[in-house]
XYZ file of C-alpha atoms in Angstrom:
677
model
C -13.862 27.523 25.196
C -16.187 28.921 27.871
C -19.142 27.058 29.316
C -22.563 28.575 29.784
C -21.703 29.713 33.268
C -18.486 31.279 32.120
C -16.071 28.648 33.466
C -13.598 26.916 31.192
C -14.518 23.343 30.249
C -12.146 22.719 27.344
C -8.481 23.354 27.870
C -7.163 21.339 24.980
C -7.454 21.832 21.231
C -7.723 18.059 20.874
C -11.455 18.640 20.962
C -11.298 20.510 17.686
C -12.175 23.955 18.954
C -9.978 26.775 20.088
C -9.738 27.576 23.754
C -11.480 30.916 23.347
C -13.060 33.166 20.794
C -10.564 35.720 19.499
C -11.036 39.089 21.158
C -10.155 41.176 18.124
C -11.311 44.784 18.492
C -12.933 43.815 21.785
C -16.142 42.961 19.991
C -16.417 39.188 20.210
C -16.753 37.638 23.635
C -17.641 34.287 25.116
C -19.949 32.245 22.888
C -22.711 29.907 23.838
C -22.056 26.279 22.937
C -25.125 25.016 21.166
C -23.881 21.669 19.796
C -20.797 19.523 19.617
C -19.953 16.320 17.796
C -17.047 13.927 17.322
C -14.257 14.704 14.874
C -11.675 11.951 15.183
C -13.898 9.202 16.422
C -12.763 9.512 20.042
C -15.505 9.563 22.686
C -15.958 13.028 24.046
C -14.179 14.726 21.173
C -15.891 17.785 19.767
C -15.401 19.421 16.459
C -18.236 21.903 16.130
C -19.099 24.852 18.320
C -21.905 27.101 17.194
C -21.881 30.752 18.133
C -25.213 32.071 19.304
C -25.928 35.722 20.007
C -26.576 36.439 23.673
C -27.066 39.658 25.611
C -25.082 41.395 28.270
C -26.628 42.545 31.530
C -27.062 46.013 30.062
C -29.099 44.567 27.200
C -26.471 45.075 24.488
C -25.593 42.067 22.297
C -22.429 40.054 22.961
C -21.594 40.147 19.267
C -21.328 43.710 18.130
C -20.783 43.595 14.394
C -20.780 46.755 12.353
C -23.885 46.377 10.147
C -21.973 48.062 7.332
C -19.395 45.288 7.395
C -20.936 42.496 5.391
C -19.893 39.949 2.809
C -21.695 39.228 -0.430
C -25.373 38.617 0.063
C -25.668 40.854 3.117
C -24.337 38.230 5.582
C -22.635 39.747 8.577
C -18.878 39.197 8.895
C -19.091 37.037 12.010
C -15.696 35.488 11.292
C -13.907 38.810 10.967
C -12.414 37.717 7.660
C -13.324 40.886 5.740
C -11.496 43.054 8.229
C -8.510 40.803 8.859
C -5.142 41.355 7.252
C -2.382 38.873 6.535
C -0.633 40.072 9.686
C -3.689 39.625 11.873
C -4.530 36.051 12.844
C -7.973 34.739 12.039
C -9.432 31.773 13.863
C -12.644 30.966 12.009
C -12.890 27.564 13.651
C -13.580 29.297 16.971
C -17.079 29.466 15.562
C -17.315 26.343 13.427
C -14.473 23.875 13.074
C -13.395 20.376 12.306
C -10.106 19.185 13.716
C -7.659 16.547 12.523
C -8.779 14.375 9.631
C -12.075 16.263 9.270
C -10.311 19.613 9.001
C -8.319 18.366 5.995
C -11.600 17.622 4.230
C -13.198 20.961 5.066
C -12.694 23.108 1.934
C -13.406 26.333 3.820
C -10.624 25.909 6.374
C -8.213 23.385 4.881
C -4.754 24.714 3.947
C -3.198 21.390 2.964
C 0.565 21.349 3.230
C 0.560 25.030 4.244
C -0.437 24.229 7.833
C 2.432 25.329 10.075
C 4.124 23.062 12.595
C 2.296 24.860 15.400
C -1.070 24.474 13.680
C -0.449 20.790 13.030
C 0.115 20.205 16.737
C -2.763 22.413 17.859
C -5.348 20.856 15.547
C -4.289 17.210 15.561
C -2.868 17.173 12.046
C 0.498 15.710 13.034
C 1.079 12.641 10.867
C -1.935 13.281 8.658
C 0.252 15.401 6.371
C 3.735 14.821 4.958
C 6.423 16.578 7.028
C 7.067 19.417 4.572
C 5.406 22.815 5.092
C 4.602 24.462 1.745
C 3.801 28.193 1.425
C 0.615 29.110 -0.400
C 2.436 30.587 -3.399
C 4.253 27.306 -4.028
C 0.910 25.517 -3.751
C -0.436 27.804 -6.486
C 2.466 26.930 -8.779
C 2.184 23.237 -7.940
C -1.542 23.093 -8.556
C -1.495 24.289 -12.146
C -4.009 22.220 -14.128
C -2.790 18.806 -15.209
C -4.293 16.986 -18.172
C -5.475 14.087 -16.050
C -6.772 15.419 -12.813
C -9.437 18.053 -12.909
C -11.296 17.068 -16.075
C -11.507 13.455 -14.978
C -12.570 14.436 -11.491
C -15.260 16.821 -12.748
C -16.738 14.305 -15.152
C -16.716 11.527 -12.556
C -18.512 13.786 -10.089
C -21.102 14.501 -12.788
C -21.634 10.807 -13.445
C -22.030 9.941 -9.788
C -24.353 12.829 -8.998
C -26.398 12.266 -12.127
C -27.107 8.688 -11.170
C -27.998 9.435 -7.566
C -30.841 11.677 -8.733
C -32.559 8.943 -10.707
C -35.184 6.710 -9.162
C -33.534 3.380 -9.915
C -33.016 0.291 -7.844
C -29.649 0.059 -6.117
C -28.506 -2.814 -8.349
C -29.415 -0.954 -11.535
C -27.777 2.193 -10.190
C -24.537 0.412 -9.401
C -24.441 -1.310 -12.795
C -25.061 1.903 -14.690
C -22.497 3.860 -12.667
C -19.816 1.245 -13.222
C -20.503 1.009 -16.941
C -20.256 4.786 -17.370
C -17.140 5.116 -15.224
C -15.299 2.325 -17.018
C -16.164 3.965 -20.328
C -14.694 7.233 -19.042
C -11.517 5.633 -17.672
C -10.893 3.795 -20.938
C -10.838 7.098 -22.813
C -7.473 7.938 -21.254
C -4.433 6.362 -22.823
C -1.907 7.436 -20.190
C -1.862 4.957 -17.251
C -1.169 7.706 -14.691
C -4.360 9.495 -15.782
C -6.320 6.306 -15.130
C -4.606 5.958 -11.745
C -5.602 9.503 -10.743
C -9.159 8.911 -11.944
C -9.401 5.821 -9.752
C -8.044 7.739 -6.762
C -10.691 10.425 -7.368
C -13.419 7.781 -7.325
C -12.014 6.255 -4.133
C -12.063 9.683 -2.484
C -15.635 10.461 -3.522
C -17.362 7.075 -3.312
C -15.451 4.289 -1.587
C -17.957 1.526 -2.238
C -18.180 2.398 -5.915
C -14.374 2.342 -6.159
C -14.167 -1.197 -4.782
C -17.110 -2.442 -6.820
C -15.456 -1.036 -9.937
C -12.119 -2.647 -9.074
C -13.608 -6.022 -8.174
C -15.689 -6.272 -11.349
C -12.804 -5.212 -13.608
C -9.870 -6.579 -11.627
C -7.746 -7.803 -14.536
C -8.047 -4.466 -16.317
C -7.682 -2.188 -13.294
C -5.139 -4.080 -11.177
C -2.231 -2.733 -13.285
C -3.745 0.746 -12.865
C -4.092 0.860 -9.078
C -0.933 -1.165 -8.454
C 2.077 -2.345 -10.449
C 3.244 -1.103 -12.838
C 1.378 2.256 -12.720
C 1.853 2.784 -8.980
C 5.604 3.058 -9.624
C 5.116 6.131 -11.802
C 2.620 7.507 -9.278
C 5.261 7.260 -6.539
C 7.855 8.968 -8.717
C 5.453 11.883 -9.279
C 3.723 11.742 -5.895
C 4.845 15.225 -4.924
C 3.195 16.695 -8.014
C -0.059 14.735 -7.889
C -0.511 14.817 -4.092
C -3.944 16.122 -3.121
C -5.289 14.713 0.094
C -3.533 12.400 2.564
C -4.541 8.757 2.403
C -2.489 7.496 5.334
C -0.123 8.485 8.134
C 3.298 10.059 7.620
C 5.611 9.423 10.568
C 8.922 11.246 10.301
C 11.881 11.939 12.540
C 9.990 15.063 13.647
C 7.531 12.780 15.429
C 10.142 10.897 17.426
C 8.955 10.594 21.011
C 5.285 11.127 20.140
C 4.419 8.379 17.633
C 1.656 6.989 19.859
C 0.048 10.430 19.848
C 0.309 10.563 16.043
C -1.378 7.155 15.676
C -4.295 8.476 17.704
C -4.806 11.247 15.146
C -6.018 8.628 12.662
C -9.839 8.637 12.783
C -10.323 4.853 12.778
C -9.707 2.983 16.014
C -10.159 -0.679 14.991
C -7.221 -1.338 12.680
C -6.511 -4.886 11.515
C -3.832 -4.390 8.831
C -1.037 -1.829 8.563
C 1.173 -1.639 5.486
C 4.294 0.392 6.225
C 7.262 1.476 4.104
C 10.274 3.718 4.570
C 10.460 4.317 0.814
C 14.070 3.216 0.411
C 13.506 0.538 -2.223
C 10.264 1.224 -4.084
C 9.717 -1.609 -6.579
C 12.749 -1.484 -8.870
C 12.883 2.316 -8.775
C 15.102 2.810 -5.741
C 14.883 5.410 -2.984
C 11.732 7.535 -3.361
C 11.614 8.653 0.263
C 8.286 9.991 1.477
C 6.770 9.576 -1.986
C 6.683 5.817 -1.452
C 3.254 6.293 0.193
C 1.635 5.099 -3.039
C 2.769 1.560 -2.212
C 0.963 1.136 1.157
C -2.126 2.849 -0.279
C -2.162 0.536 -3.294
C -1.496 -2.609 -1.266
C -4.342 -1.891 1.127
C -6.735 -1.219 -1.744
C -5.982 -4.765 -2.842
C -6.389 -6.111 0.692
C -9.975 -4.864 0.475
C -10.823 -5.602 -3.162
C -9.145 -9.012 -3.348
C -9.081 -10.172 0.261
C -12.223 -8.605 1.670
C -10.618 -6.673 4.536
C -12.797 -3.690 5.546
C -11.342 -0.387 4.223
C -11.776 1.213 7.649
C -9.589 -1.522 9.180
C -6.648 -0.693 6.893
C -3.964 1.894 7.656
C -1.214 2.948 5.180
C 1.909 4.376 6.867
C 5.135 5.885 5.544
C 8.142 6.227 7.832
C 10.140 9.250 6.651
C 13.773 9.202 7.763
C 15.019 11.241 4.801
C 16.199 10.201 1.364
C 19.504 9.724 -0.412
C 17.894 10.562 -3.741
C 19.585 13.829 -4.759
C 16.964 14.535 -7.407
C 14.235 14.544 -4.770
C 16.281 16.566 -2.301
C 16.642 19.265 -4.956
C 12.996 19.105 -6.076
C 11.016 22.079 -4.741
C 7.860 19.965 -4.822
C 9.275 17.086 -2.758
C 6.946 16.512 0.202
C 9.317 14.690 2.555
C 12.195 15.519 4.881
C 15.026 17.252 3.016
C 17.927 15.381 4.571
C 20.015 12.298 4.046
C 18.596 9.080 5.407
C 18.969 8.411 9.102
C 20.765 5.145 9.806
C 22.082 3.104 12.706
C 20.785 3.819 16.193
C 18.654 6.807 15.162
C 16.797 4.682 12.600
C 16.467 1.699 14.923
C 15.070 3.816 17.775
C 12.403 5.380 15.555
C 11.293 1.995 14.200
C 11.231 0.478 17.674
C 9.085 3.319 18.977
C 6.764 2.803 16.014
C 6.425 -0.946 16.570
C 5.816 -0.455 20.278
C 3.231 2.266 19.692
C 1.324 0.180 17.122
C 1.036 -2.745 19.495
C 0.017 -0.472 22.377
C -2.611 1.355 20.320
C -4.062 -1.479 18.220
C -3.269 -4.628 20.176
C -1.483 -7.924 19.697
C -3.331 -9.101 16.597
C -2.827 -6.168 14.221
C -0.935 -7.346 11.137
C 2.067 -5.167 10.260
C 3.216 -5.693 6.680
C 6.683 -4.339 5.864
C 6.873 -3.096 2.288
C 9.816 -1.991 0.118
C 12.434 -1.638 2.824
C 16.045 -1.952 1.645
C 17.683 -5.341 2.119
C 19.799 -4.360 5.108
C 16.720 -3.243 7.067
C 14.114 -5.683 5.720
C 15.792 -8.815 7.081
C 16.728 -7.201 10.385
C 13.184 -5.942 11.035
C 11.615 -9.295 10.186
C 14.047 -11.144 12.432
C 13.791 -8.645 15.299
C 10.006 -8.361 15.473
C 8.929 -11.751 14.128
C 8.835 -13.186 17.639
C 7.058 -10.274 19.335
C 4.616 -8.938 16.709
C 2.358 -10.230 13.935
C 4.642 -9.145 11.075
C 4.901 -10.087 7.415
C 7.280 -8.881 4.722
C 5.619 -9.127 1.342
C 8.867 -8.607 -0.588
C 10.507 -11.547 1.184
C 7.659 -13.847 2.213
C 4.813 -12.861 -0.105
C 6.964 -12.992 -3.228
C 8.407 -16.326 -2.110
C 4.975 -17.818 -1.572
C 3.552 -16.749 -4.935
C 6.655 -17.935 -6.833
C 6.635 -21.285 -5.033
C 2.979 -21.696 -6.014
C 3.857 -21.026 -9.661
C 6.675 -23.573 -9.539
C 4.398 -26.196 -7.983
C 1.932 -25.629 -10.809
C 4.675 -25.614 -13.481
C 5.872 -29.037 -12.354
C 2.598 -30.459 -13.670
C 3.727 -29.311 -17.125
C 7.400 -30.296 -16.999
C 7.250 -33.223 -14.584
C 9.420 -34.146 -11.628
C 9.535 -32.897 -8.052
C 11.140 -29.758 -6.673
C 14.117 -31.777 -5.469
C 14.720 -33.066 -9.002
C 15.109 -29.569 -10.426
C 17.971 -27.101 -10.208
C 17.329 -23.380 -9.628
C 19.399 -20.356 -10.631
C 18.551 -16.829 -9.451
C 19.681 -13.529 -10.881
C 19.390 -11.275 -7.839
C 20.272 -12.128 -4.255
C 18.353 -9.467 -2.335
C 15.348 -9.856 -0.090
C 13.101 -11.226 -2.860
C 15.660 -13.657 -4.292
C 16.852 -15.087 -0.995
C 13.293 -15.190 0.375
C 12.089 -17.237 -2.616
C 15.120 -19.508 -2.423
C 14.569 -20.202 1.278
C 10.882 -21.073 0.846
C 11.695 -23.412 -2.078
C 14.281 -25.133 0.123
C 11.780 -25.430 2.994
C 9.179 -27.030 0.720
C 11.831 -29.307 -0.746
C 12.848 -30.446 2.751
C 9.224 -30.978 3.705
C 8.635 -33.185 0.645
C 11.861 -35.208 0.909
C 12.395 -35.068 4.698
C 15.975 -34.069 3.912
C 17.915 -31.511 6.000
C 17.393 -27.893 4.950
C 21.095 -27.443 4.196
C 20.955 -30.343 1.748
C 17.943 -28.843 -0.034
C 19.752 -25.518 -0.373
C 22.440 -27.196 -2.460
C 19.970 -27.370 -5.372
C 19.632 -23.579 -5.424
C 22.237 -21.104 -6.757
C 22.256 -17.317 -6.748
C 24.034 -14.711 -8.870
C 24.501 -11.169 -7.584
C 26.270 -8.135 -9.024
C 29.667 -9.767 -8.427
C 28.808 -13.107 -9.976
C 27.894 -16.549 -8.673
C 27.708 -16.704 -4.886
C 30.325 -19.263 -3.894
C 32.095 -20.243 -0.688
C 35.320 -18.424 -1.575
C 33.354 -15.143 -1.288
C 32.021 -15.932 2.194
C 33.968 -13.230 4.057
C 32.551 -10.388 1.948
C 28.931 -11.602 1.775
C 25.998 -10.058 3.608
C 24.562 -12.373 6.232
C 21.423 -13.255 4.264
C 23.511 -14.429 1.286
C 25.808 -16.743 3.235
C 23.488 -19.803 3.283
C 23.688 -19.804 -0.529
C 27.480 -19.827 -0.835
C 28.194 -23.291 -2.199
C 31.450 -24.914 -3.163
C 32.261 -23.908 -6.746
C 34.890 -22.046 -8.686
C 34.160 -18.308 -9.185
C 31.846 -17.404 -12.079
C 31.433 -13.767 -13.113
C 28.500 -13.629 -15.540
C 24.981 -15.016 -15.721
C 25.524 -16.775 -19.024
C 28.612 -18.533 -17.655
C 26.667 -19.511 -14.534
C 23.956 -21.088 -16.705
C 26.552 -23.091 -18.593
C 28.223 -24.220 -15.369
C 25.180 -24.949 -13.179
C 22.812 -26.168 -15.948
C 19.592 -25.043 -14.217
C 16.090 -26.130 -15.167
C 14.565 -22.983 -13.631
C 15.798 -19.402 -14.128
C 14.376 -16.752 -11.778
C 15.009 -13.015 -12.088
C 14.679 -10.802 -9.020
C 17.464 -8.349 -9.781
C 15.440 -5.179 -10.381
C 17.525 -4.640 -13.532
C 15.705 -4.681 -16.852
C 16.626 -6.706 -19.951
C 19.224 -8.883 -18.217
C 17.706 -12.083 -19.643
C 19.232 -11.531 -23.066
C 18.719 -13.606 -26.181
C 21.881 -15.516 -25.352
C 20.595 -16.285 -21.854
C 17.174 -17.551 -23.001
C 18.713 -19.589 -25.837
C 21.132 -21.177 -23.364
C 18.224 -22.199 -21.099
C 16.344 -23.588 -24.112
C 19.372 -25.598 -25.203
C 19.531 -27.267 -21.774
C 15.801 -27.914 -21.276
C 12.894 -29.014 -23.420
C 10.619 -26.697 -21.398
C 12.725 -24.138 -19.557
C 10.956 -22.357 -16.716
C 11.718 -18.628 -16.891
C 10.371 -16.201 -14.290
C 11.132 -12.498 -14.823
C 9.825 -11.075 -11.565
C 11.191 -7.539 -11.305
C 8.773 -4.597 -11.275
C 7.704 -2.328 -12.862
C 7.575 -3.419 -16.507
C 10.638 -1.355 -17.429
C 12.706 -3.340 -14.916
C 11.535 -6.791 -16.020
C 14.455 -9.078 -16.900
C 12.787 -9.813 -20.243
C 9.401 -9.502 -21.917
C 6.978 -12.307 -22.631
C 7.566 -11.889 -26.353
C 11.324 -12.233 -25.906
C 10.982 -15.342 -23.737
C 8.680 -17.144 -26.171
C 10.470 -16.028 -29.318
C 14.010 -16.805 -28.170
C 12.958 -20.200 -26.753
C 11.033 -21.029 -29.945
C 7.780 -21.149 -27.999
C 9.008 -23.734 -25.480
C 9.458 -21.573 -22.365
C 7.070 -21.689 -19.436
C 7.052 -18.012 -18.606
C 5.659 -15.766 -15.880
C 6.507 -12.224 -14.877
C 6.024 -9.749 -12.058
C 4.286 -7.183 -14.277
C 1.594 -8.038 -16.826
C 2.326 -8.616 -20.499
C -0.091 -8.894 -23.403
C -0.648 -12.259 -25.138
C 2.088 -13.199 -27.593
C 1.596 -14.849 -30.974
C 4.477 -17.036 -32.143
C 4.294 -19.171 -35.296
C 0.498 -19.157 -35.310
C 0.045 -19.982 -31.616
C -1.075 -17.513 -28.941
C 0.768 -17.704 -25.616
C -0.728 -16.298 -22.404
C 1.903 -15.451 -19.831
C 1.103 -15.725 -16.138
C 1.752 -12.927 -13.695
C 3.590 -13.917 -10.514
C 1.861 -11.108 -8.697
C 2.002 -10.957 -4.900
C -1.637 -9.915 -5.026
C -2.447 -13.622 -5.371
C -1.071 -14.255 -1.886
C -1.040 -11.353 0.566
C -4.779 -10.467 0.583
C -5.845 -14.044 1.333
C -2.884 -14.584 3.643
C -3.839 -11.515 5.699
C -7.489 -12.576 5.768
C -6.461 -15.985 7.102
C -4.474 -14.399 9.917
C -7.392 -12.139 10.839
C -10.181 -14.737 10.846
C -8.082 -17.094 12.977
C -6.893 -14.367 15.340
C -3.292 -15.415 14.720
C -0.657 -13.772 16.897
C 2.446 -14.754 14.894
C 3.384 -15.662 11.290
C 5.014 -19.066 10.754
C 6.809 -20.377 7.648
C 4.361 -23.282 7.454
C 1.578 -20.752 6.838
C 3.449 -19.513 3.751
C 3.804 -23.069 2.461
C 0.084 -23.637 3.049
C -0.733 -20.485 1.072
C 1.458 -21.648 -1.845
C -0.171 -25.054 -1.940
C -3.649 -23.494 -1.851
C -2.844 -21.156 -4.753
C -1.263 -23.906 -6.876
C -4.378 -26.030 -6.343
C -6.525 -23.323 -7.964
C -4.829 -23.698 -11.377
C -7.172 -25.687 -13.638
C -6.394 -27.976 -16.616
C -7.854 -25.257 -18.861
C -5.308 -22.800 -17.460
C -2.485 -25.243 -18.190
C -3.723 -25.695 -21.762
C -3.269 -21.940 -22.243
C 0.254 -22.078 -20.845
C -0.698 -20.442 -17.532
C 0.786 -21.453 -14.185
C -1.458 -19.076 -12.221
C -5.267 -18.900 -12.233
C -6.966 -15.849 -13.755
C -7.559 -12.870 -11.471
C -11.255 -12.933 -12.309
C -11.635 -15.586 -9.585
C -9.393 -13.820 -7.086
C -11.903 -13.571 -4.221
C -12.581 -17.284 -4.385
C -8.837 -17.906 -4.510
C -8.271 -15.607 -1.533
C -10.937 -17.443 0.473
C -9.195 -20.788 -0.115
C -5.804 -19.331 0.782
C -7.271 -17.740 3.917
C -8.797 -21.057 4.942
C -5.483 -22.900 4.489
C -3.552 -20.246 6.441
C -6.133 -20.226 9.222
C -6.105 -24.022 9.399
C -2.348 -23.954 9.828
C -2.645 -21.289 12.539
C -5.044 -23.513 14.473
C -2.786 -26.525 13.930
C 0.261 -24.647 15.270
C -1.600 -23.279 18.265
C -1.224 -19.672 17.082
C -4.946 -18.954 16.622
C -6.994 -17.127 19.260
C -10.457 -17.075 17.661
C -12.053 -20.105 19.260
C -13.739 -22.412 18.646
C -12.453 -23.140 15.169
C -15.150 -22.817 12.464
C -16.042 -26.138 10.864
C -15.934 -24.832 7.281
C -13.076 -22.334 7.061
C -13.642 -21.513 3.376
C -17.277 -20.595 3.997
C -16.292 -18.685 7.119
C -13.640 -16.716 5.209
C -16.172 -15.801 2.527
C -18.685 -14.682 5.149
C -16.109 -12.356 6.709
C -15.318 -10.549 3.454
C -16.268 -6.909 2.998
C -18.979 -6.230 0.423
C -18.968 -2.926 -1.470
C -22.651 -3.180 -2.364
C -24.697 -0.106 -1.511
C -26.759 -0.266 1.655
C -30.240 1.136 2.166
C -30.389 4.046 4.591
C -33.369 4.751 6.782
């Protein structure tokens, strides 16, 4: 770019404009800079340069455009696009350009996944797109009309624009928009169509999206998150439109800090990050796991009140071992086997260091859907140096413990008086087991090892017992008790005689009729929790649990099930959804300025959630409160977590507010429309 006096004042394309106007045919020379504005939110950044005709000393114009060369409407071909060929480079943004995030939302210049590696570096797109570069012809094939996308999008645009032209009060406008949009969404029977419609609304009108979600949370939660988000991740390559977060791959090794700075928002409070290796119960989905961080952060805002601009979804792409994806021409991630060992560890360490350097000590990093062997290692490694939280290990544990605390009011006794059997000994199963043992020890003042003796786990090889110690992964070893080997779940039930059966295996229909009947034969009110997601991976359905237990089971699941009628009585099953915990938990960390996560905070969150279950809920057979009150629930959880942070000396926001519940509510984001001057 050339200044008014002809000297160079921009040497870097970071500022969103090319270094000079292309000199094609010798006709276009140095422009005058009329205006410039920010593109990526960084002070001094510029993304617009307006070309203004000037004159040379001899009186001839700087821009000499052939008057015969015009586009439709008689507009001169200032950009040179009419005369350019595929072999001749065109740089239209030398005249008017947005760089980085803005460029991807400029329909005139955006190329989506077709941006080359060189262009991504030059125009600050690195990380804003998945690592794959897709030629235009493949984009054409990929973008063939789908039954859900374009018709929904077009109608939603019509509804929004129609309402904005009417002279109505803001409240009336919001109400009418939401009513119309919900009517439209309900017309679609396929959950993925509803998911794509919601994503369209979020893209076009963020406040309306969150208002819609908050007012219809029980209906739309399964749409924007589990179980529908699982299918969205499986088909992410086909439905991908615009990036909603950062993609950090092995290509970015050595420059992750630079990639983080490409994100337009500077004040980030919560990051949800995945490497896509264990998405729900669906396995390795690689780069397509981005749907999980996006969905989680939508809930952080809708349910926990965290500002959308303070949330950053990130996918770490180290490859995939999913052969189907590697052979899929529409796969958007790295086409290589997963990096492991030192290469993986170095990339993650650079990421963690860069996040702390760029966003500070108090940014919450939530690990999501990492495989067992990495999830525990990352939590252990960075738990003492960063504000980190693993929802699969800690969030799941906290919400299940809350459900058990509530269930005890129906079956009686204390935690220490019950016996627990898990099917599944991965990060979720062992995380739940450990938090139950911690709460048990807290209540009884018994050693943790003694409390663990009440908890048994079954993995793919059978009951975890001491004779298997040498072959066990390190996170399973605390649960290897003295007992003869047992190969099957049904035999383990007969041997251990548990009062509580918890499924976290990720394998569907493993709680068979024989299993449920065995639990019912041992207990008047067996507690059965089928936690695996999505619905297809649930260990059993609500109908199966109630029918096979003759209506005596106290049941909850990870995915939602419809009410069940058995012998004239309607049973409502609770959903042990992590969304009860993590939004309020994160809010509590933020409002207290916590610098580390402590196990006592998780126990405080569980106790706060259990306390929200009313006698009316119990009468309906529920061990969790309805989601309709989720913001109130989140505020109470946030207050309890913050109180514990202050008690432990981990809070930095001083002085402590007198009423933490009221303070939490006052800090929550509101999606209501604002009046503009």
